[in-house]
mmCIF file of C-alpha atoms in Angstrom:
data_model
loop_
_atom_site.group_PDB
_atom_site.id
_atom_site.type_symbol
_atom_site.label_atom_id
_atom_site.label_comp_id
_atom_site.label_asym_id
_atom_site.label_seq_id
_atom_site.Cartn_x
_atom_site.Cartn_y
_atom_site.Cartn_z
ATOM 1 C CA CYS A 1 97.864 109.675 80.204
ATOM 2 C CA ILE A 2 98.121 111.924 83.260
ATOM 3 C CA GLU A 3 98.228 108.961 85.667
ATOM 4 C CA CYS A 4 101.223 107.383 83.929
ATOM 5 C CA GLN A 5 103.075 110.708 83.693
ATOM 6 C CA TRP A 6 102.715 111.471 87.383
ATOM 7 C CA SER A 7 103.290 107.934 88.628
ATOM 8 C CA ARG A 8 106.678 107.953 86.851
ATOM 9 C CA ARG A 9 107.793 111.384 88.000
ATOM 10 C CA VAL A 10 109.339 112.436 91.284
ATOM 11 C CA PHE A 11 109.762 116.177 91.733
ATOM 12 C CA ASP A 12 112.178 118.379 93.623
ATOM 13 C CA ARG A 13 111.566 121.993 94.564
ATOM 14 C CA LYS A 14 114.003 124.014 92.459
ATOM 15 C CA SER A 15 113.941 127.408 90.901
ATOM 16 C CA CYS A 16 112.223 127.364 87.539
ATOM 17 C CA PRO A 17 110.261 130.357 86.206
ATOM 18 C CA ASN A 18 108.050 128.254 83.922
ATOM 19 C CA SER A 19 107.159 125.347 86.166
ATOM 20 C CA GLY A 20 105.988 126.858 89.428
ATOM 21 C CA GLY A 21 109.217 125.601 91.020
ATOM 22 C CA LEU A 22 108.947 121.937 90.048
ATOM 23 C CA VAL A 23 111.722 120.118 88.184
ATOM 24 C CA HIS A 24 112.040 116.398 87.565
ATOM 25 C CA ARG A 25 115.033 114.763 89.202
ATOM 26 C CA ASN A 26 116.057 113.452 85.777
ATOM 27 C CA ARG A 27 115.954 117.055 84.523
ATOM 28 C CA CYS A 28 112.737 116.478 82.579
ATOM 29 C CA LEU A 29 110.772 119.693 82.972
ATOM 30 C CA TYR A 30 107.077 119.420 83.735
ATOM 31 C CA THR A 31 105.369 122.772 83.177
ATOM 32 C CA THR A 32 102.572 123.569 85.580
ATOM 33 C CA PRO A 33 100.921 127.009 85.646
ATOM 34 C CA ARG A 34 100.385 128.602 89.004
ATOM 35 C CA VAL A 35 96.667 128.974 88.480
ATOM 36 C CA CYS A 36 94.143 127.009 86.470
ATOM 37 C CA CYS A 37 93.377 128.604 83.158
ATOM 38 C CA SER A 38 89.880 129.940 82.634
ATOM 39 C CA ILE A 39 87.779 130.687 79.620
ATOM 40 C CA ARG A 40 88.176 134.044 77.956
ATOM 41 C CA SER A 41 84.805 135.604 77.314
ATOM 42 C CA ASP A 42 83.358 139.059 77.150
ATOM 43 C CA ALA A 43 80.144 137.743 78.657
ATOM 44 C CA LYS A 44 79.695 137.727 82.395
ATOM 45 C CA LEU A 45 79.866 134.101 83.513
ATOM 46 C CA LYS A 46 77.015 132.780 85.596
ATOM 47 C CA ASP A 47 77.632 130.824 88.760
ATOM 48 C CA PRO A 48 77.299 127.114 87.852
ATOM 49 C CA PHE A 49 75.126 126.349 90.871
ATOM 50 C CA SER A 50 72.805 129.292 90.148
ATOM 51 C CA LEU A 51 72.554 128.313 86.497
ATOM 52 C CA ALA A 52 71.428 124.785 87.372
ATOM 53 C CA GLN A 53 69.241 125.835 90.291
ATOM 54 C CA LYS A 54 65.946 125.858 88.388
ATOM 55 C CA ASP A 55 66.483 122.346 87.053
ATOM 56 C CA LEU A 56 67.575 121.131 90.499
ATOM 57 C CA GLN A 57 64.575 122.647 92.265
ATOM 58 C CA ASN A 58 62.810 119.956 94.323
ATOM 59 C CA VAL A 59 65.378 117.362 93.217
ATOM 60 C CA TYR A 60 65.684 115.947 96.744
ATOM 61 C CA GLU A 61 61.914 115.816 97.155
ATOM 62 C CA ASP A 62 61.661 113.996 93.827
ATOM 63 C CA ILE A 63 64.306 111.516 94.986
ATOM 64 C CA LYS A 64 62.359 110.878 98.184
ATOM 65 C CA LYS A 65 59.300 110.012 96.077
ATOM 66 C CA LEU A 66 61.340 107.191 94.536
ATOM 67 C CA LEU A 67 62.162 105.815 97.984
ATOM 68 C CA VAL A 68 58.688 104.605 98.866
ATOM 69 C CA SER A 69 58.897 102.261 101.834
ATOM 70 C CA LYS A 70 57.688 101.672 105.362
ATOM 71 C CA ALA A 71 58.310 104.266 108.048
ATOM 72 C CA GLU A 72 61.684 103.268 109.533
ATOM 73 C CA LEU A 73 63.357 102.364 106.234
ATOM 74 C CA LYS A 74 62.059 105.582 104.683
ATOM 75 C CA ALA A 75 63.495 107.583 107.582
ATOM 76 C CA LEU A 76 66.904 106.005 106.998
ATOM 77 C CA CYS A 77 66.798 106.594 103.244
ATOM 78 C CA ASP A 78 65.610 110.188 103.580
ATOM 79 C CA TYR A 79 68.289 111.017 106.155
ATOM 80 C CA TYR A 80 70.924 112.314 103.723
ATOM 81 C CA PHE A 81 68.409 113.674 101.194
ATOM 82 C CA ASP A 82 67.648 116.640 103.432
ATOM 83 C CA GLY A 83 68.597 119.286 100.870
ATOM 84 C CA LYS A 84 71.761 120.245 102.760
ATOM 85 C CA GLY A 85 74.164 118.482 100.419
ATOM 86 C CA LYS A 86 76.125 120.335 97.729
ATOM 87 C CA ALA A 87 74.263 118.544 94.888
ATOM 88 C CA PHE A 88 77.616 118.774 93.081
ATOM 89 C CA ARG A 89 77.070 115.736 90.886
ATOM 90 C CA PRO A 90 73.494 116.535 89.773
ATOM 91 C CA MET A 91 74.592 120.073 88.995
ATOM 92 C CA ILE A 92 77.405 118.885 86.701
ATOM 93 C CA VAL A 93 75.065 116.418 84.996
ATOM 94 C CA ILE A 94 72.430 119.106 84.381
ATOM 95 C CA LEU A 95 74.963 121.553 82.933
ATOM 96 C CA MET A 96 76.549 118.864 80.773
ATOM 97 C CA ALA A 97 73.139 117.808 79.482
ATOM 98 C CA ARG A 98 72.232 121.341 78.451
ATOM 99 C CA ALA A 99 75.678 121.962 76.933
ATOM 100 C CA CYS A 100 75.389 118.784 74.857
ATOM 101 C CA ASN A 101 71.842 119.717 73.845
ATOM 102 C CA VAL A 102 72.996 123.111 72.562
ATOM 103 C CA HIS A 103 75.885 121.444 70.759
ATOM 104 C CA SER A 104 73.409 119.063 69.131
ATOM 105 C CA ASN A 105 71.079 121.887 68.002
ATOM 106 C CA LYS A 106 68.411 121.032 70.571
ATOM 107 C CA GLU A 107 68.285 124.592 71.937
ATOM 108 C CA GLY A 108 69.483 123.404 75.317
ATOM 109 C CA VAL A 109 66.076 122.098 76.425
ATOM 110 C CA LEU A 110 66.581 119.596 79.233
ATOM 111 C CA LEU A 111 65.050 116.188 78.597
ATOM 112 C CA PRO A 112 63.163 114.507 81.474
ATOM 113 C CA ALA A 113 65.433 111.469 81.128
ATOM 114 C CA GLN A 114 68.496 113.713 81.530
ATOM 115 C CA ARG A 115 67.121 115.127 84.773
ATOM 116 C CA SER A 116 66.434 111.568 85.907
ATOM 117 C CA ILE A 117 70.120 110.729 85.367
ATOM 118 C CA ALA A 118 71.054 113.709 87.555
ATOM 119 C CA MET A 119 68.833 112.286 90.307
ATOM 120 C CA ILE A 120 70.202 108.771 89.810
ATOM 121 C CA SER A 121 73.784 110.067 90.105
ATOM 122 C CA GLU A 122 72.964 111.597 93.491
ATOM 123 C CA MET A 123 71.240 108.407 94.646
ATOM 124 C CA ILE A 124 74.202 106.208 93.680
ATOM 125 C CA HIS A 125 76.567 108.676 95.362
ATOM 126 C CA THR A 126 74.515 108.727 98.564
ATOM 127 C CA ALA A 127 74.214 104.942 98.687
ATOM 128 C CA SER A 128 78.004 104.724 98.395
ATOM 129 C CA LEU A 129 78.396 107.194 101.286
ATOM 130 C CA VAL A 130 76.125 105.093 103.499
ATOM 131 C CA HIS A 131 78.180 101.980 102.752
ATOM 132 C CA ASP A 132 81.493 103.842 103.103
ATOM 133 C CA ASP A 133 80.511 105.042 106.565
ATOM 134 C CA VAL A 134 79.856 101.457 107.633
ATOM 135 C CA ILE A 135 83.178 100.234 106.212
ATOM 136 C CA ASP A 136 85.078 103.128 107.801
ATOM 137 C CA ASP A 137 83.067 103.029 111.046
ATOM 138 C CA SER A 138 82.497 106.784 110.647
ATOM 139 C CA ASP A 139 80.570 108.753 113.255
ATOM 140 C CA THR A 140 79.856 111.964 111.334
ATOM 141 C CA ARG A 141 78.864 112.926 107.792
ATOM 142 C CA ARG A 142 77.847 116.384 106.554
ATOM 143 C CA GLY A 143 78.045 117.724 110.080
ATOM 144 C CA LYS A 144 75.693 115.202 111.681
ATOM 145 C CA ASN A 145 75.746 111.629 112.954
ATOM 146 C CA THR A 146 76.022 108.934 110.291
ATOM 147 C CA ILE A 147 73.207 106.487 109.600
ATOM 148 C CA ASN A 148 75.234 103.628 111.082
ATOM 149 C CA LYS A 149 75.794 105.684 114.218
ATOM 150 C CA VAL A 150 72.075 106.404 114.644
ATOM 151 C CA TRP A 151 70.487 103.142 113.453
ATOM 152 C CA GLY A 152 73.359 100.647 113.511
ATOM 153 C CA GLU A 153 75.440 98.969 110.813
ATOM 154 C CA ARG A 154 72.948 96.337 109.636
ATOM 155 C CA LYS A 155 70.163 98.821 108.962
ATOM 156 C CA ALA A 156 72.622 101.242 107.350
ATOM 157 C CA ILE A 157 73.751 98.562 104.890
ATOM 158 C CA LEU A 158 70.148 97.733 104.030
ATOM 159 C CA ALA A 159 69.327 101.415 103.569
ATOM 160 C CA GLY A 160 72.243 101.841 101.152
ATOM 161 C CA ASP A 161 71.108 98.753 99.249
ATOM 162 C CA PHE A 162 67.555 100.069 99.050
ATOM 163 C CA ILE A 163 68.668 103.468 97.697
ATOM 164 C CA LEU A 164 70.761 101.655 95.104
ATOM 165 C CA SER A 165 67.843 99.438 94.092
ATOM 166 C CA ALA A 166 65.560 102.484 93.714
ATOM 167 C CA ALA A 167 68.224 104.131 91.519
ATOM 168 C CA SER A 168 68.409 100.967 89.396
ATOM 169 C CA MET A 169 64.653 100.966 88.883
ATOM 170 C CA ALA A 170 64.698 104.644 87.884
ATOM 171 C CA LEU A 171 67.528 103.856 85.469
ATOM 172 C CA ALA A 172 65.560 101.009 83.879
ATOM 173 C CA ARG A 173 62.580 103.328 83.327
ATOM 174 C CA ILE A 174 64.708 105.569 81.085
ATOM 175 C CA GLY A 175 64.472 102.801 78.512
ATOM 176 C CA SER A 176 67.948 102.985 76.989
ATOM 177 C CA ASN A 177 70.078 99.842 77.117
ATOM 178 C CA THR A 178 73.176 101.894 76.334
ATOM 179 C CA VAL A 179 72.553 104.274 79.238
ATOM 180 C CA VAL A 180 71.877 101.333 81.564
ATOM 181 C CA SER A 181 75.188 99.769 80.519
ATOM 182 C CA VAL A 182 77.115 103.019 81.026
ATOM 183 C CA LEU A 183 75.760 103.688 84.508
ATOM 184 C CA SER A 184 76.049 100.026 85.547
ATOM 185 C CA GLN A 185 79.797 100.458 85.079
ATOM 186 C CA VAL A 186 79.713 102.947 87.954
ATOM 187 C CA ILE A 187 78.525 100.276 90.392
ATOM 188 C CA GLU A 188 81.315 97.920 89.347
ATOM 189 C CA ASP A 189 83.889 100.701 89.658
ATOM 190 C CA LEU A 190 82.686 101.652 93.139
ATOM 191 C CA VAL A 191 83.145 98.096 94.391
ATOM 192 C CA ARG A 192 86.511 97.621 92.692
ATOM 193 C CA GLY A 193 87.659 100.998 94.004
ATOM 194 C CA GLU A 194 86.737 100.036 97.552
ATOM 195 C CA PHE A 195 88.752 96.831 97.237
ATOM 196 C CA MET A 196 91.699 98.803 95.839
ATOM 197 C CA GLN A 197 91.535 101.106 98.854
ATOM 198 C CA LEU A 198 92.037 98.121 101.134
ATOM 199 C CA GLY A 199 95.491 97.471 99.653
ATOM 200 C CA SER A 200 98.672 99.326 98.748
ATOM 201 C CA LYS A 201 101.731 98.816 96.574
ATOM 202 C CA GLU A 202 105.333 98.284 97.680
ATOM 203 C CA ASN A 203 106.765 100.032 94.614
ATOM 204 C CA GLU A 204 106.368 103.811 94.860
ATOM 205 C CA ASN A 205 105.548 104.365 91.176
ATOM 206 C CA GLU A 206 102.952 101.596 91.212
ATOM 207 C CA ARG A 207 101.574 103.021 94.457
ATOM 208 C CA PHE A 208 100.827 106.395 92.895
ATOM 209 C CA LYS A 209 99.213 104.840 89.845
ATOM 210 C CA HIS A 210 97.174 102.620 92.176
ATOM 211 C CA TYR A 211 96.045 105.710 94.110
ATOM 212 C CA LEU A 212 94.913 107.568 90.972
ATOM 213 C CA GLU A 213 93.101 104.531 89.584
ATOM 214 C CA LYS A 214 91.334 104.043 92.908
ATOM 215 C CA THR A 215 90.418 107.732 92.913
ATOM 216 C CA PHE A 216 88.854 107.382 89.490
ATOM 217 C CA LYS A 217 86.837 104.307 90.409
ATOM 218 C CA LYS A 218 85.573 105.585 93.760
ATOM 219 C CA THR A 219 84.852 109.194 92.798
ATOM 220 C CA ALA A 220 85.307 110.155 89.156
ATOM 221 C CA SER A 221 83.636 107.197 87.441
ATOM 222 C CA LEU A 222 80.190 108.296 88.634
ATOM 223 C CA ILE A 223 80.662 111.838 87.297
ATOM 224 C CA ALA A 224 82.272 110.684 84.039
ATOM 225 C CA ASN A 225 79.675 108.067 83.197
ATOM 226 C CA SER A 226 76.733 110.245 84.243
ATOM 227 C CA CYS A 227 77.991 112.977 81.912
ATOM 228 C CA LYS A 228 78.401 110.411 79.153
ATOM 229 C CA ALA A 229 74.883 109.072 79.752
ATOM 230 C CA VAL A 230 73.170 112.450 79.273
ATOM 231 C CA SER A 231 75.166 113.026 76.080
ATOM 232 C CA ILE A 232 74.058 109.653 74.693
ATOM 233 C CA LEU A 233 70.404 110.623 75.096
ATOM 234 C CA VAL A 234 70.727 113.564 72.720
ATOM 235 C CA ASN A 235 73.618 112.804 70.381
ATOM 236 C CA SER A 236 74.756 109.652 68.569
ATOM 237 C CA ASP A 237 78.300 110.915 67.936
ATOM 238 C CA PRO A 238 80.844 108.876 69.972
ATOM 239 C CA GLU A 239 83.183 111.896 69.952
ATOM 240 C CA VAL A 240 80.627 113.939 71.916
ATOM 241 C CA HIS A 241 80.179 111.047 74.338
ATOM 242 C CA GLU A 242 83.949 110.948 74.876
ATOM 243 C CA ILE A 243 84.116 114.712 75.479
ATOM 244 C CA ALA A 244 81.425 114.469 78.147
ATOM 245 C CA TYR A 245 83.104 111.418 79.703
ATOM 246 C CA GLN A 246 86.583 112.953 79.777
ATOM 247 C CA TYR A 247 85.337 116.206 81.271
ATOM 248 C CA GLY A 248 83.601 114.313 84.073
ATOM 249 C CA ARG A 249 86.585 112.056 84.596
ATOM 250 C CA ASN A 250 89.085 114.881 84.933
ATOM 251 C CA VAL A 251 86.889 117.107 87.080
ATOM 252 C CA GLY A 252 86.034 114.118 89.264
ATOM 253 C CA ILE A 253 89.666 113.224 89.910
ATOM 254 C CA ALA A 254 90.525 116.885 90.582
ATOM 255 C CA PHE A 255 87.609 117.098 93.028
ATOM 256 C CA GLN A 256 88.913 114.124 94.999
ATOM 257 C CA LEU A 257 92.498 115.395 94.962
ATOM 258 C CA VAL A 258 91.283 118.651 96.513
ATOM 259 C CA ASP A 259 89.268 116.622 99.023
ATOM 260 C CA ASP A 260 92.460 114.801 99.978
ATOM 261 C CA ILE A 261 94.213 118.161 100.399
ATOM 262 C CA LEU A 262 91.423 119.459 102.638
ATOM 263 C CA ASP A 263 91.959 116.522 104.973
ATOM 264 C CA PHE A 264 95.235 118.249 105.890
ATOM 265 C CA THR A 265 94.327 121.923 105.526
ATOM 266 C CA SER A 266 90.697 122.354 106.572
ATOM 267 C CA SER A 267 89.142 122.207 110.023
ATOM 268 C CA ALA A 268 86.632 119.568 111.042
ATOM 269 C CA ASN A 269 83.928 122.243 111.313
ATOM 270 C CA LEU A 270 84.264 123.134 107.635
ATOM 271 C CA LEU A 271 84.536 119.570 106.381
ATOM 272 C CA GLY A 272 81.705 118.175 108.472
ATOM 273 C CA LYS A 273 83.980 115.247 109.362
ATOM 274 C CA PRO A 274 87.164 114.896 111.455
ATOM 275 C CA SER A 275 90.384 116.110 109.818
ATOM 276 C CA ALA A 276 93.220 113.604 109.249
ATOM 277 C CA ALA A 277 90.430 111.075 108.746
ATOM 278 C CA ASP A 278 92.274 109.345 105.898
ATOM 279 C CA LEU A 279 95.446 108.816 107.928
ATOM 280 C CA LYS A 280 93.399 107.419 110.786
ATOM 281 C CA LEU A 281 91.840 104.978 108.342
ATOM 282 C CA GLY A 282 95.299 103.924 107.184
ATOM 283 C CA LEU A 283 94.993 105.599 103.774
ATOM 284 C CA ALA A 284 97.908 107.222 101.960
ATOM 285 C CA THR A 285 96.498 109.953 99.720
ATOM 286 C CA GLY A 286 98.241 112.357 97.335
ATOM 287 C CA PRO A 287 99.820 114.659 99.935
ATOM 288 C CA VAL A 288 101.317 111.666 101.770
ATOM 289 C CA LEU A 289 102.608 109.982 98.614
ATOM 290 C CA PHE A 290 104.313 113.181 97.470
ATOM 291 C CA ALA A 291 105.691 113.796 100.972
ATOM 292 C CA CYS A 292 107.185 110.304 100.930
ATOM 293 C CA GLN A 293 109.629 111.484 98.248
ATOM 294 C CA GLN A 294 111.099 114.008 100.695
ATOM 295 C CA PHE A 295 110.690 111.891 103.827
ATOM 296 C CA PRO A 296 111.355 108.200 103.015
ATOM 297 C CA GLU A 297 110.462 107.364 106.617
ATOM 298 C CA LEU A 298 106.844 107.527 105.463
ATOM 299 C CA HIS A 299 107.292 104.408 103.318
ATOM 300 C CA ALA A 300 107.212 102.012 106.264
ATOM 301 C CA MET A 301 104.246 103.848 107.775
ATOM 302 C CA ILE A 302 102.323 103.583 104.519
ATOM 303 C CA MET A 303 102.986 99.851 104.255
ATOM 304 C CA ARG A 304 101.693 99.269 107.792
ATOM 305 C CA CYS A 305 98.736 101.624 107.185
ATOM 306 C CA PHE A 306 99.819 104.037 109.941
ATOM 307 C CA SER A 307 98.878 101.409 112.530
ATOM 308 C CA SER A 308 101.730 101.899 115.021
ATOM 309 C CA ASP A 309 101.508 104.334 117.908
ATOM 310 C CA GLY A 310 102.390 107.829 116.794
ATOM 311 C CA ASP A 311 102.244 107.030 113.065
ATOM 312 C CA VAL A 312 99.303 109.328 112.323
ATOM 313 C CA ASP A 313 100.822 112.326 114.131
ATOM 314 C CA GLN A 314 104.260 111.732 112.626
ATOM 315 C CA ALA A 315 102.883 111.346 109.115
ATOM 316 C CA TRP A 316 100.835 114.514 109.575
ATOM 317 C CA GLN A 317 103.995 116.427 110.498
ATOM 318 C CA TYR A 318 105.940 115.044 107.531
ATOM 319 C CA VAL A 319 103.190 116.149 105.148
ATOM 320 C CA LEU A 320 103.101 119.649 106.609
ATOM 321 C CA LYS A 321 106.910 119.939 106.368
ATOM 322 C CA SER A 322 106.911 118.733 102.761
ATOM 323 C CA ASP A 323 105.442 120.195 99.587
ATOM 324 C CA GLY A 324 102.990 117.292 99.371
ATOM 325 C CA VAL A 325 99.932 119.524 99.600
ATOM 326 C CA GLU A 326 101.313 121.918 96.996
ATOM 327 C CA GLN A 327 102.228 119.078 94.637
ATOM 328 C CA THR A 328 98.762 117.544 94.959
ATOM 329 C CA ASN A 329 97.259 120.935 94.195
ATOM 330 C CA TYR A 330 99.403 121.224 91.047
ATOM 331 C CA LEU A 331 98.167 117.799 89.974
ATOM 332 C CA ALA A 332 94.537 118.835 90.551
ATOM 333 C CA GLN A 333 95.179 121.920 88.392
ATOM 334 C CA HIS A 334 96.520 119.697 85.644
ATOM 335 C CA TYR A 335 93.351 117.597 85.641
ATOM 336 C CA CYS A 336 91.222 120.753 85.553
ATOM 337 C CA GLN A 337 93.164 122.045 82.567
ATOM 338 C CA GLU A 338 92.461 118.787 80.739
ATOM 339 C CA ALA A 339 88.765 119.075 81.639
ATOM 340 C CA ILE A 340 88.713 122.591 80.149
ATOM 341 C CA ARG A 341 90.455 121.373 76.995
ATOM 342 C CA GLN A 342 87.847 118.668 76.543
ATOM 343 C CA ILE A 343 84.695 120.712 77.193
ATOM 344 C CA SER A 344 85.961 123.568 75.008
ATOM 345 C CA ARG A 345 85.456 121.281 72.016
ATOM 346 C CA LEU A 346 81.671 121.688 72.371
ATOM 347 C CA GLN A 347 79.806 124.570 70.770
ATOM 348 C CA PRO A 348 79.815 127.731 72.918
ATOM 349 C CA SER A 349 76.950 128.008 75.393
ATOM 350 C CA THR A 350 76.271 129.469 78.819
ATOM 351 C CA GLU A 351 76.295 125.968 80.280
ATOM 352 C CA ARG A 352 79.586 125.050 78.608
ATOM 353 C CA ASP A 353 81.175 128.209 80.012
ATOM 354 C CA ALA A 354 79.752 127.381 83.449
ATOM 355 C CA LEU A 355 81.395 123.939 83.297
ATOM 356 C CA ILE A 356 84.688 125.655 82.526
ATOM 357 C CA GLN A 357 84.220 128.039 85.439
ATOM 358 C CA LEU A 358 83.375 125.068 87.654
ATOM 359 C CA THR A 359 86.958 123.824 87.409
ATOM 360 C CA GLU A 360 88.116 126.952 89.239
ATOM 361 C CA LEU A 361 85.492 126.443 91.940
ATOM 362 C CA VAL A 362 86.694 122.868 92.397
ATOM 363 C CA LEU A 363 90.253 124.069 92.981
ATOM 364 C CA ARG A 364 89.242 126.868 95.354
ATOM 365 C CA ARG A 365 86.727 125.066 97.518
ATOM 366 C CA ASP A 366 87.369 124.851 101.248
ATOM 367 C CA LYS A 367 84.880 122.157 102.190
#
């Protein structure tokens, strides 16, 4: 698997025309194209967000209708469902649903239960953000004060719990035990991923594998299992379910790898949160782990979670001097290529092509 390959390999920058300049220290060549491959089609590809826009119309208003409660709790729950989010996860779920429907000879008609899963994915994601902000003691999210900053930690925790309970009720109403089981896995993964983030590994190879597994559980599991869930509703073939799952898994990991890159390369104004936030939280992400191969001084900082005076600034400088950002970008490209390989196994459709194009948008995003 990709995680095992990259956790075992340590790269040097050397001249190699086929690898983008990356050669394994044990002379094992790892070929990485300079840009992510894209689908070849004579048709003009539609923007993924535009293609899903009709199905996502009023999605936040529909979510708010599920969060029926008294005034103050409703205000907390509605706070992040203001329509200003990217709706990245619901968009992927909608496109995957339609692509699977076309593949299954259903003419691409979106089922109400599939749209419900798109809403549920956004609710689970938002609940996790509310809880993450409490754990991280964050002040800003999406360019505004966090719920815990405005209403306090206790109410923020309760609001996250309430959103999660409303998502669980919506999930139960779908009426599929298999879908309930698949999406319940997301909740378990989120909790396990958060616990994994609290620790690190002494061994560098184990550390990288730990980082990628944590990335899957905290970010990619929701996308992977939501994609799988909408495929289950329309097709009984386990191979189709696996295609949907693997696409979501690989795109989800790539998305988070790019997010970790942006923590070093994007301004706080673009991100809507302070830059170098991960270092300040004591987290060693992809760029830092790759930089550690060139600057072993980072090892001690990682083990003490950048807690000593000057650690954050020093680590920042080491990352910028290294090829850690570039290496992490290559890894994100690799995951996107695997996502394309998986989704290309479905029958051709506008939505399938949009999911392929989405991998390029993931790599090029700046916020």
